[in-house]
Short mmCIF file of C-alpha atoms (C1' of nucleotides) in Angstrom, two decimals:
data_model
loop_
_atom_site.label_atom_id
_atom_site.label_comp_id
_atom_site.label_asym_id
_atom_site.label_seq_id
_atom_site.Cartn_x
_atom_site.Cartn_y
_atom_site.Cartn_z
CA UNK D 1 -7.28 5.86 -12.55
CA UNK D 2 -6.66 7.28 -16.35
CA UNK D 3 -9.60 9.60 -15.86
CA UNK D 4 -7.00 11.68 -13.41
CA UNK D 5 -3.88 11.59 -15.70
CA UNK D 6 -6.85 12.88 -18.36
CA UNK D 7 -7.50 15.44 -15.66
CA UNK D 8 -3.57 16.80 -15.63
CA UNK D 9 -3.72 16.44 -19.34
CA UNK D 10 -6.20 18.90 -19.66
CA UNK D 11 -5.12 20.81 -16.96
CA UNK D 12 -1.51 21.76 -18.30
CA UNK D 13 -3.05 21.90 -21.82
CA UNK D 14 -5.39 25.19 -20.58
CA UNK D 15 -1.92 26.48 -18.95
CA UNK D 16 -0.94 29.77 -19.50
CA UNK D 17 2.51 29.73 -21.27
CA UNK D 18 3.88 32.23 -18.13
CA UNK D 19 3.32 29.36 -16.18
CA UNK D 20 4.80 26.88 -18.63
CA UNK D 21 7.98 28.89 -18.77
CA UNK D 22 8.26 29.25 -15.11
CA UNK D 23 8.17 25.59 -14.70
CA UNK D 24 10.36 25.18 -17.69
CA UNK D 25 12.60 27.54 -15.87
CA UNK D 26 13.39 25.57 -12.90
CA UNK D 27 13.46 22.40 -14.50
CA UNK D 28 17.53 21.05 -15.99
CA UNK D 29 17.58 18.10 -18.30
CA UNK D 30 20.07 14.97 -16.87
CA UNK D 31 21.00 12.26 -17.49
CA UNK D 32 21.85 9.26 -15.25
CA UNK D 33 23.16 5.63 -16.65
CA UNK D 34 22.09 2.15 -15.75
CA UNK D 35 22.46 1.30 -12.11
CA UNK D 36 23.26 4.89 -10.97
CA UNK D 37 21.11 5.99 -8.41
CA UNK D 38 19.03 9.16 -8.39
CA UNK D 39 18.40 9.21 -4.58
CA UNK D 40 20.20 7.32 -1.72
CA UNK D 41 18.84 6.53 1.84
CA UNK D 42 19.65 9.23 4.16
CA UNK D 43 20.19 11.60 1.91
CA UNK D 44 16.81 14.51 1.21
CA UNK D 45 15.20 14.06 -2.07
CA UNK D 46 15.54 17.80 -3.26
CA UNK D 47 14.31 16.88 -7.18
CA UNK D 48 11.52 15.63 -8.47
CA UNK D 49 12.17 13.62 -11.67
CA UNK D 50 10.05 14.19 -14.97
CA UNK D 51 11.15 10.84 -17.30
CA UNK D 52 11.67 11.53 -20.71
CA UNK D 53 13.14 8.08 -21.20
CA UNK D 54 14.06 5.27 -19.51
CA UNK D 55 13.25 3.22 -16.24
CA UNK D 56 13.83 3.92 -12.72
CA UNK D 57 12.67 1.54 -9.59
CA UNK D 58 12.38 2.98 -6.49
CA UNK D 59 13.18 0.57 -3.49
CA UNK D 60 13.52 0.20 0.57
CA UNK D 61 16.33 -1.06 2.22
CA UNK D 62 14.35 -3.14 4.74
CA UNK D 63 16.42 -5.45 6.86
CA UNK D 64 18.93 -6.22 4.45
CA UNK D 65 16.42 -6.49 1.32
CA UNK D 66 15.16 -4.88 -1.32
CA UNK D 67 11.76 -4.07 -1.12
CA UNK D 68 10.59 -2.44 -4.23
CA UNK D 69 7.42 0.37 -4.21
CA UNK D 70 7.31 1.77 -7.43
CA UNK D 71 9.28 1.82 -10.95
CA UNK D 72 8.96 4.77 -12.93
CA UNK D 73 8.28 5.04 -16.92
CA UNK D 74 8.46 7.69 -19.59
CA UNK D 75 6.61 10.49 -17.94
CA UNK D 76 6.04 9.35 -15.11
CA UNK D 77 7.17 11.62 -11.78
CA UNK D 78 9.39 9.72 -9.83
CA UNK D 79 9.84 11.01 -6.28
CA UNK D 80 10.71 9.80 -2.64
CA UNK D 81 7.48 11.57 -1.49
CA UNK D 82 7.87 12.24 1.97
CA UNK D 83 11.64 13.35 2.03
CA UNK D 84 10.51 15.78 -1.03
CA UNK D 85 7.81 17.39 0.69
CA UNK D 86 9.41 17.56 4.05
CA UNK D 87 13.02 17.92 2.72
CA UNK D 88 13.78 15.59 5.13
CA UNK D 89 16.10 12.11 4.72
CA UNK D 90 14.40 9.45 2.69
CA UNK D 91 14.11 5.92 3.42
CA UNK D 92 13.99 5.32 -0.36
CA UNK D 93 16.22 5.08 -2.65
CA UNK D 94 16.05 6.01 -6.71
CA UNK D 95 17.99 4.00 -9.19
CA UNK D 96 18.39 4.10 -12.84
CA UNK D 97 17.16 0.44 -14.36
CA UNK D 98 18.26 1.42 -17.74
CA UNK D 99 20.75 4.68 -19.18
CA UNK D 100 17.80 7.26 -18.09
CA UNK D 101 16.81 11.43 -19.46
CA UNK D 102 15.10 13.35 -16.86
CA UNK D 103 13.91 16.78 -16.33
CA UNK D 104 14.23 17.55 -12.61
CA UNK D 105 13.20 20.10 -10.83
CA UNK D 106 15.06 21.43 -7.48
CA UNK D 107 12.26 21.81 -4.54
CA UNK D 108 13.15 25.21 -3.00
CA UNK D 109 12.50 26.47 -6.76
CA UNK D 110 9.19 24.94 -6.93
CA UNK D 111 8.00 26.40 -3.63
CA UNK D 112 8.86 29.41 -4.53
CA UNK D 113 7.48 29.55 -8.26
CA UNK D 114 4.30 28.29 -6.88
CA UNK D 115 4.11 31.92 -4.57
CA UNK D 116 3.92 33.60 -8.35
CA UNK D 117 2.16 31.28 -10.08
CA UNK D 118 -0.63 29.91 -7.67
CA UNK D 119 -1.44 27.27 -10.70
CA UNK D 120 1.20 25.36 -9.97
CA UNK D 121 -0.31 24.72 -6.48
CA UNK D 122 -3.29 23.09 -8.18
CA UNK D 123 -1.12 21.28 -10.75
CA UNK D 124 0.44 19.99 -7.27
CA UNK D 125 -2.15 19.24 -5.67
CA UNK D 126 -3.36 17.10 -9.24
CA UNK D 127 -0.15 15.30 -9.22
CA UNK D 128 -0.76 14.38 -5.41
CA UNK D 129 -3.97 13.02 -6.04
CA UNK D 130 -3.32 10.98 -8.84
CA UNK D 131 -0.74 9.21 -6.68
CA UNK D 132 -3.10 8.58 -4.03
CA UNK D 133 -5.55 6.96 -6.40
CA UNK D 134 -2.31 4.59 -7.54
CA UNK D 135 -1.69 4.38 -3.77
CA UNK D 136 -5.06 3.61 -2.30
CA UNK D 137 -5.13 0.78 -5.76
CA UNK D 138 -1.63 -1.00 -4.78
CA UNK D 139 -2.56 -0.88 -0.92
CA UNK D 140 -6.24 -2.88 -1.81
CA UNK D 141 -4.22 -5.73 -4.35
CA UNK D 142 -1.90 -6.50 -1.60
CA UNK D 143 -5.25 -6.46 0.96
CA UNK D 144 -7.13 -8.46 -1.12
CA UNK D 145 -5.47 -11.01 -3.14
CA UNK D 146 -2.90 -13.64 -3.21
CA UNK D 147 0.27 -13.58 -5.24
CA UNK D 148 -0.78 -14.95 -8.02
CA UNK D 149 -3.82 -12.60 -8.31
CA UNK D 150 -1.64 -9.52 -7.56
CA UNK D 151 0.80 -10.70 -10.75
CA UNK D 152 -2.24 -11.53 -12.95
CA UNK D 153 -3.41 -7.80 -12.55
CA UNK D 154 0.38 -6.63 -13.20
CA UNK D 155 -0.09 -8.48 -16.19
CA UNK D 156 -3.41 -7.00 -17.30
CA UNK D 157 -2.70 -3.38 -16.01
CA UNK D 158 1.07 -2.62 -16.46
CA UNK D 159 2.47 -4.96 -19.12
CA UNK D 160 5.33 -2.43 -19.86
CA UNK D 161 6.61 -3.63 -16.08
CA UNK D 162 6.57 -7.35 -16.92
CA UNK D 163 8.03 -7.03 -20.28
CA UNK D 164 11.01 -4.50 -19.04
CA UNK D 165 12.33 -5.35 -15.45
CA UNK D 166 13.84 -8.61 -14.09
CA UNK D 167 11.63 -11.07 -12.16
CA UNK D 168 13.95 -10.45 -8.97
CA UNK D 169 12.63 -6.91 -9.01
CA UNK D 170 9.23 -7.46 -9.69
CA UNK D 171 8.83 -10.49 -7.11
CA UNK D 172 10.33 -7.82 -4.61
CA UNK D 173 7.61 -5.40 -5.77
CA UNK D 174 5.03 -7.51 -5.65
CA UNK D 175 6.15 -8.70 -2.32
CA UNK D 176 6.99 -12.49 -3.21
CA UNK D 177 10.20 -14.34 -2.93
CA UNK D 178 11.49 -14.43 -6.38
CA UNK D 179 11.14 -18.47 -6.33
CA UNK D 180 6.97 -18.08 -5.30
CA UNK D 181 7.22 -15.42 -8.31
CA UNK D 182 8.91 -18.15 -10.54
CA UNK D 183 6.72 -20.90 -9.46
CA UNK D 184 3.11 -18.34 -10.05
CA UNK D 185 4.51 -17.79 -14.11
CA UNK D 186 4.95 -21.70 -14.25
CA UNK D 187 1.25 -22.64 -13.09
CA UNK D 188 -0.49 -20.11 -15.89
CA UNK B 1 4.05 11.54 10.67
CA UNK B 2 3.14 14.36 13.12
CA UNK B 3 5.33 16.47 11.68
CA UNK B 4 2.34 16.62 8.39
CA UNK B 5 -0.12 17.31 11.50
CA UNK B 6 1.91 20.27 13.03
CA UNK B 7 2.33 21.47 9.32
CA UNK B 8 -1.86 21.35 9.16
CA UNK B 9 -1.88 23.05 12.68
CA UNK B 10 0.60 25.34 12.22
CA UNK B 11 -1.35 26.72 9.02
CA UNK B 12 -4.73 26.46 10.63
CA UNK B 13 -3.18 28.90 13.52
CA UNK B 14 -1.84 31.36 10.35
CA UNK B 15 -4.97 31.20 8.35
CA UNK B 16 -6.84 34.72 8.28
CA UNK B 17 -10.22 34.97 9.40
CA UNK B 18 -12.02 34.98 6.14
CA UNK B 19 -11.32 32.53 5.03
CA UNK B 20 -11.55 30.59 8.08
CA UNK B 21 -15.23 31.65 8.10
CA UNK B 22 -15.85 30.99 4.59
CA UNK B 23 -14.97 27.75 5.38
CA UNK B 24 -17.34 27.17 8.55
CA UNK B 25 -20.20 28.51 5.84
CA UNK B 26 -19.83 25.64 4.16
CA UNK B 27 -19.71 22.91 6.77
CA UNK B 28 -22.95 21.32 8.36
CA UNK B 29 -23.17 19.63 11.74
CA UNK B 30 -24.61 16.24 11.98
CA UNK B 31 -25.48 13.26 13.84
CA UNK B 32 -24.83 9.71 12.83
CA UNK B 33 -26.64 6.75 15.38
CA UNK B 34 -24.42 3.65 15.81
CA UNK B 35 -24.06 1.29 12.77
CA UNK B 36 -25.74 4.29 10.25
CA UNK B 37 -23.95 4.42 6.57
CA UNK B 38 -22.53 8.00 5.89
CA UNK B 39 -22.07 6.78 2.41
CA UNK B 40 -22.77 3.37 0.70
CA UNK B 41 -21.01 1.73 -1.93
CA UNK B 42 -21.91 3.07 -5.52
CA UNK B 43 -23.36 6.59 -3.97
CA UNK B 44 -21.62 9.66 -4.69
CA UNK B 45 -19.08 10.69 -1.95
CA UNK B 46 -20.50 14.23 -1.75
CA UNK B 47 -19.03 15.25 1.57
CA UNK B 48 -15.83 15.41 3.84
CA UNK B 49 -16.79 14.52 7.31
CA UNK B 50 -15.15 15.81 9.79
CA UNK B 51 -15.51 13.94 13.19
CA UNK B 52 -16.45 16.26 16.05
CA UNK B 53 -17.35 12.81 18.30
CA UNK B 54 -17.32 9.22 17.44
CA UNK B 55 -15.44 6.54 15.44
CA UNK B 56 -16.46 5.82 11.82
CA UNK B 57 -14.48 2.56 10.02
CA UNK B 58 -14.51 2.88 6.17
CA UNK B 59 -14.53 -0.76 3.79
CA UNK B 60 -14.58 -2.18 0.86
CA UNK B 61 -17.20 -5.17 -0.25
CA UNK B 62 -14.83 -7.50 -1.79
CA UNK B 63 -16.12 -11.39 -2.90
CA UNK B 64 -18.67 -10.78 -0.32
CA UNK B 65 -16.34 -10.04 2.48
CA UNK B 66 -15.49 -6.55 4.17
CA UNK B 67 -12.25 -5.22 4.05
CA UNK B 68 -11.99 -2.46 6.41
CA UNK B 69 -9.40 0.34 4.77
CA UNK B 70 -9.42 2.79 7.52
CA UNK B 71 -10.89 3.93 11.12
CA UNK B 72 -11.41 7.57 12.16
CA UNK B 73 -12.03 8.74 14.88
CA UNK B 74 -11.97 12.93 17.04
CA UNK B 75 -10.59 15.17 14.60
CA UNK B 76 -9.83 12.85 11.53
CA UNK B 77 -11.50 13.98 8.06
CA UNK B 78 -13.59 10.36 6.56
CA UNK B 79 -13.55 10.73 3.34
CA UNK B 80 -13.92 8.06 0.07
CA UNK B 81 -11.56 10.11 -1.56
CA UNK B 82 -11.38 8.76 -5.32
CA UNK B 83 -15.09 8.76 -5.22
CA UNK B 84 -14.96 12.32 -3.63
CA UNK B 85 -12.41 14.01 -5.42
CA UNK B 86 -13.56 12.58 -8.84
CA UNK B 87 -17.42 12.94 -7.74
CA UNK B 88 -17.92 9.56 -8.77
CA UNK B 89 -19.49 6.66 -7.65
CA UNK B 90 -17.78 4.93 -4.52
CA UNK B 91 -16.17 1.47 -3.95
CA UNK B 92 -16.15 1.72 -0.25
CA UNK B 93 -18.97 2.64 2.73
CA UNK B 94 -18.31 4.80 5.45
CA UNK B 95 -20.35 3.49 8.55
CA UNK B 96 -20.69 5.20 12.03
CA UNK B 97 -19.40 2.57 14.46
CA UNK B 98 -20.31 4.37 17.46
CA UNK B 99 -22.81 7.59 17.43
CA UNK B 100 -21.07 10.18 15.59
CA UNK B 101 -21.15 14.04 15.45
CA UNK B 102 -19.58 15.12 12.52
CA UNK B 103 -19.17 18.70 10.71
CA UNK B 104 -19.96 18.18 6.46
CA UNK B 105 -18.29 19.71 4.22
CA UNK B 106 -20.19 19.67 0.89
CA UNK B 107 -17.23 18.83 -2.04
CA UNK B 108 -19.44 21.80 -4.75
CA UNK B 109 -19.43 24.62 -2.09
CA UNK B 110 -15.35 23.60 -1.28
CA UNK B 111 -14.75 23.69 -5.07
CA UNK B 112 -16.54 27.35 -4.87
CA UNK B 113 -15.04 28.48 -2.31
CA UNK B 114 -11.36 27.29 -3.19
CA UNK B 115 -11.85 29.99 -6.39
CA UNK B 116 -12.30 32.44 -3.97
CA UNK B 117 -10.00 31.69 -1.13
CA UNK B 118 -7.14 30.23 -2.18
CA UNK B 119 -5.55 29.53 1.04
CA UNK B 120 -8.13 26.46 0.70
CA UNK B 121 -5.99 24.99 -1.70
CA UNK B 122 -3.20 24.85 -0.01
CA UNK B 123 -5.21 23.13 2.93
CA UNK B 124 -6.47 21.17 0.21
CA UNK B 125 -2.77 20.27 -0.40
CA UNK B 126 -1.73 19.66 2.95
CA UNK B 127 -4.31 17.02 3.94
CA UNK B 128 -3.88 15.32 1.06
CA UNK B 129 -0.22 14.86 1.40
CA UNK B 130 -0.56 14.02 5.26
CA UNK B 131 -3.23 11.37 3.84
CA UNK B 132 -0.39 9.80 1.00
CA UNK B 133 2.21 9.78 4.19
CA UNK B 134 -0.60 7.57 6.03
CA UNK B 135 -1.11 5.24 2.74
CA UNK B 136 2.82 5.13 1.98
CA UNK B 137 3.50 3.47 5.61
CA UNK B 138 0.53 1.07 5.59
CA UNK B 139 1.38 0.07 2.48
CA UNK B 140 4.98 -0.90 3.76
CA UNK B 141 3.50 -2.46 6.55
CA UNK B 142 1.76 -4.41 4.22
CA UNK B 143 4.61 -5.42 1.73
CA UNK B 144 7.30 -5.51 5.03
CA UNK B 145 5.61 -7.50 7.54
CA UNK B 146 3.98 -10.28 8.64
CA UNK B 147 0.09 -10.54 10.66
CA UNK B 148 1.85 -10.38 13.92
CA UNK B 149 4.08 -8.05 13.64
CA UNK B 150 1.36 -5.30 12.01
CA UNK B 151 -0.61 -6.39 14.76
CA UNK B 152 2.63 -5.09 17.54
CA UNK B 153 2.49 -2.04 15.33
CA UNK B 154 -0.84 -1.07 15.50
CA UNK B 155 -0.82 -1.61 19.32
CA UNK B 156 2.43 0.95 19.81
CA UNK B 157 1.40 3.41 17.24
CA UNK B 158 -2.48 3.36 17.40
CA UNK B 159 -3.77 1.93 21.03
CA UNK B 160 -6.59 3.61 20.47
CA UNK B 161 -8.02 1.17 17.45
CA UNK B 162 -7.07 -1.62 19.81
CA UNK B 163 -8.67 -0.23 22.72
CA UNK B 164 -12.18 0.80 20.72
CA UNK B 165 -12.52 -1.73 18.22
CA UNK B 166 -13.96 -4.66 17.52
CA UNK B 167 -11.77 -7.84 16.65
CA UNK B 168 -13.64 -8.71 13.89
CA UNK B 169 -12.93 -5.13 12.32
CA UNK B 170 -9.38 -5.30 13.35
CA UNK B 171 -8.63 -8.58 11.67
CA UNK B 172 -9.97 -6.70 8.49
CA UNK B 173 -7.89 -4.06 8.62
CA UNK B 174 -4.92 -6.05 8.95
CA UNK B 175 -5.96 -8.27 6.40
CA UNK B 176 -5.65 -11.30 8.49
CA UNK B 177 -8.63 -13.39 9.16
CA UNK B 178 -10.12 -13.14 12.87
CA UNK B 179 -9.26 -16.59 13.77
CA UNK B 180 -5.83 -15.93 13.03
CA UNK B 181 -5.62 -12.60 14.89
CA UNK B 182 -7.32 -14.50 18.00
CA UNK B 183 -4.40 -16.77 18.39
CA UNK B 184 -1.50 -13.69 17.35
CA UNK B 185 -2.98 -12.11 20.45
CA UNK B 186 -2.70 -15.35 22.30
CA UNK B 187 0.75 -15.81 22.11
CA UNK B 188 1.99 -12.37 22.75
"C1'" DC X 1 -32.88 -16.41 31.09
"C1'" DG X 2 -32.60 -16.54 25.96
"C1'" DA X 3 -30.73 -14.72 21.80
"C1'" DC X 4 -27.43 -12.76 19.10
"C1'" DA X 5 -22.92 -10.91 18.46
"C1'" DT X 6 -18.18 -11.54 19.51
"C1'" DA X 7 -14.12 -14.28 20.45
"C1'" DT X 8 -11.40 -18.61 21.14
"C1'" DT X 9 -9.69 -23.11 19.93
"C1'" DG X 10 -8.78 -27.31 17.07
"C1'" DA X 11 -7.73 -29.87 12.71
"C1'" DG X 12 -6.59 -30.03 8.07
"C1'" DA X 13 -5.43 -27.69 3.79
"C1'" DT X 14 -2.99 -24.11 1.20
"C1'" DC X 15 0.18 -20.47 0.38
"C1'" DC X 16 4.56 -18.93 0.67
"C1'" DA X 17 9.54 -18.55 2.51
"C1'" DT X 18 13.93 -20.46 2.86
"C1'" DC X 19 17.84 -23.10 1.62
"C1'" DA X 20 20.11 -25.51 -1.80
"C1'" DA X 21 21.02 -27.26 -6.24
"C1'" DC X 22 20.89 -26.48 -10.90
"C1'" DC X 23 20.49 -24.27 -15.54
"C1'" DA X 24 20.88 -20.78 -19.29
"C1'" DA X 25 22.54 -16.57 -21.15
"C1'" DT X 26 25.93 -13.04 -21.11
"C1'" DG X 27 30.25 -10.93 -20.50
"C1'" DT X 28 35.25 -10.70 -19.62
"C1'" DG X 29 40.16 -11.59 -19.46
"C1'" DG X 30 43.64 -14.14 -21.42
"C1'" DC Z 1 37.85 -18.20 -29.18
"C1'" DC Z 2 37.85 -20.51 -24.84
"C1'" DA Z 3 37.43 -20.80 -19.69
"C1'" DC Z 4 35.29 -19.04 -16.20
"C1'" DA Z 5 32.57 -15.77 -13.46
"C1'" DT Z 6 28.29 -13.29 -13.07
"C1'" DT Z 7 23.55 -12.49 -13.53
"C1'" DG Z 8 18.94 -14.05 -13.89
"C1'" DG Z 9 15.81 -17.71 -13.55
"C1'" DT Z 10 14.03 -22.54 -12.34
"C1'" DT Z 11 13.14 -26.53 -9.49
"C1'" DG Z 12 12.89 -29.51 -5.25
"C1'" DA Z 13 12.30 -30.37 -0.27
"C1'" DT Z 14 10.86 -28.76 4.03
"C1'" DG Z 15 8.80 -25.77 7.52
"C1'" DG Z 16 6.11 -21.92 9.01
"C1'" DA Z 17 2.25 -18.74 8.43
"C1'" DT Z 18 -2.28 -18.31 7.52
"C1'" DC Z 19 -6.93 -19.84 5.76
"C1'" DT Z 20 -11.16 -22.41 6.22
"C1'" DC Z 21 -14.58 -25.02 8.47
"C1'" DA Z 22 -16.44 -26.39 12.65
"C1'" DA Z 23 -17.18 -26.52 17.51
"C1'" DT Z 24 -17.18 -24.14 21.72
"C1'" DA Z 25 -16.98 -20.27 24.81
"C1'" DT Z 26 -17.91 -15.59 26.40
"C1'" DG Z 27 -20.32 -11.30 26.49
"C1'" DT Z 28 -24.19 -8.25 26.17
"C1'" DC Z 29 -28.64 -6.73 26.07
"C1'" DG Z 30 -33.60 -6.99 25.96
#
DNA sequence: CGACATATTGAGATCCATCAACCAATGTGG
DNA sequence: CCACATTGGTTGATGGATCTCAATATGTCG
């Protein structure tokens, strides 16, 4: 999993700077405070959002509950995926967990900065990858272990989430009841 | 969904001849008999197979038990794709569950050829997005519902698995055990 | 027909959800 | 600074979903 965020490491470190300051170009600095949202459902995700601090969760609204798929740390990318590629309404929505800097940048820009400077397409295409890796990794925990094995690995792997977000949200993203959640952290 | 296969379509029908070519260069035909491994667990994923005939299933070996992560069948592209894109060893096998004909695409002689058509990136791009759309929704079917009603989803949205495959893989892929599928079917 | 793979059914145990009550910490208006 | 509401978390009781083990049935193919 690290060996791919190595992998856009190096690859933006051997970027030429044209392409650096293309990217730069497009991108705006904002910020959003605690409990705003970045993205509603319904509406098209037209920004991808490049943390520089803070914590966003990204949820569904899934009859009437919260269902939470991913939270979002200092750079990470935080994007509805398929209403940003398509430009289409998203299902998701994008809210700030704590006051929140991010460097977005709009869509149409991207596509079109990626026409004259064809590196960004692989830099995409790096990005996309790496979130299938984290994809194809959450989709196995859930098909192969219990609760209490799927928090245990949240423990081990991303300690940052336990220590920073409220059991409600991470029973939702670990897809518990936040009682089962409660129970789990009494038995260990 | 579709829409990420019209977008692969739709570029297919726009790509130039070239590079069309360059790209049936590279491919092999091949023949896999009935229960044959295309790739085993801890072997290199070296190729994209793309099925001309015949259904491949792809699964993990967890705590002895198979875990079946995907089924492919005309058209689809099999593929262990951490193991492939990283060139790494693989977690999963990809096993021919019927005789298969599938055209190979060898990952060195894509990497090649990507450098000198770079419309292959971009195809690159597109599967690989259409691919994270796929893993987004199973994973939500997986955090959203329970064992019956993935099961009523998989019969509206993919008859075909139903129709072709065994129980015992089906279960799997649902991540139910096969008793408990037996008596889902049983009571709708 | 016999043998092996595939599927169904039953019984008991375990995991987890739901509903409800309760508790602790924090914040707010007066 | 107090009274009270709000948020976040715990605990208990009960029921439903699903697992496991075991027995039985059905299907398929040599």
């Amino acid at each position: 999993m690290n060996e791919y965020l190595l992998r856009i490491k190096s690859f933006l470190e051997r970027l030429d700077t044209d392409t650096l300051s293309a990217l730069e170009d497009i991108s705006k600095t904002k910020t959003y405070k605690k409990g705003e949202f970045l993205l509603r459902q319904d509406e098209v995700c037209r920004f991808n959002f490049n943390i520089e601090e803070g914590i966003l969760r990204k949820f569904y609204l899934n009859d009437g509950k919260e269902l939470t798929t991913e939270f979002f740390f200092t750079n990470d990318i935080a994007v509805s995926f398929g209403s940003y590629s398509l430009q289409k309404p998203s299902k998701e929505f994008i809210q700030a967990l704590t006051d929140t800097v991010v460097s977005q940048t709009d869509f149409t820009a991207f596509q079109n900065a990626k026409i004259n400077y064809p590196k960004l397409i692989e830099l995409n295409l790096l990005f996309t990858e790496y979130y299938i890796m984290w994809l194809e990794n959450r989709l196995f925990e859930f098909h192969a272990f219990d609760a209490t094995h799927r928090y245990l690995l949240l423990i081990k792997d991303q300690p940052h989430i336990v220590q920073n977000i409220p059991l409600t949200y991470i029973a939702s993203y670990l897809g518990v009841s936040l009682e089962t959640l409660s129970r789990i952290r009494s038995k260990i």
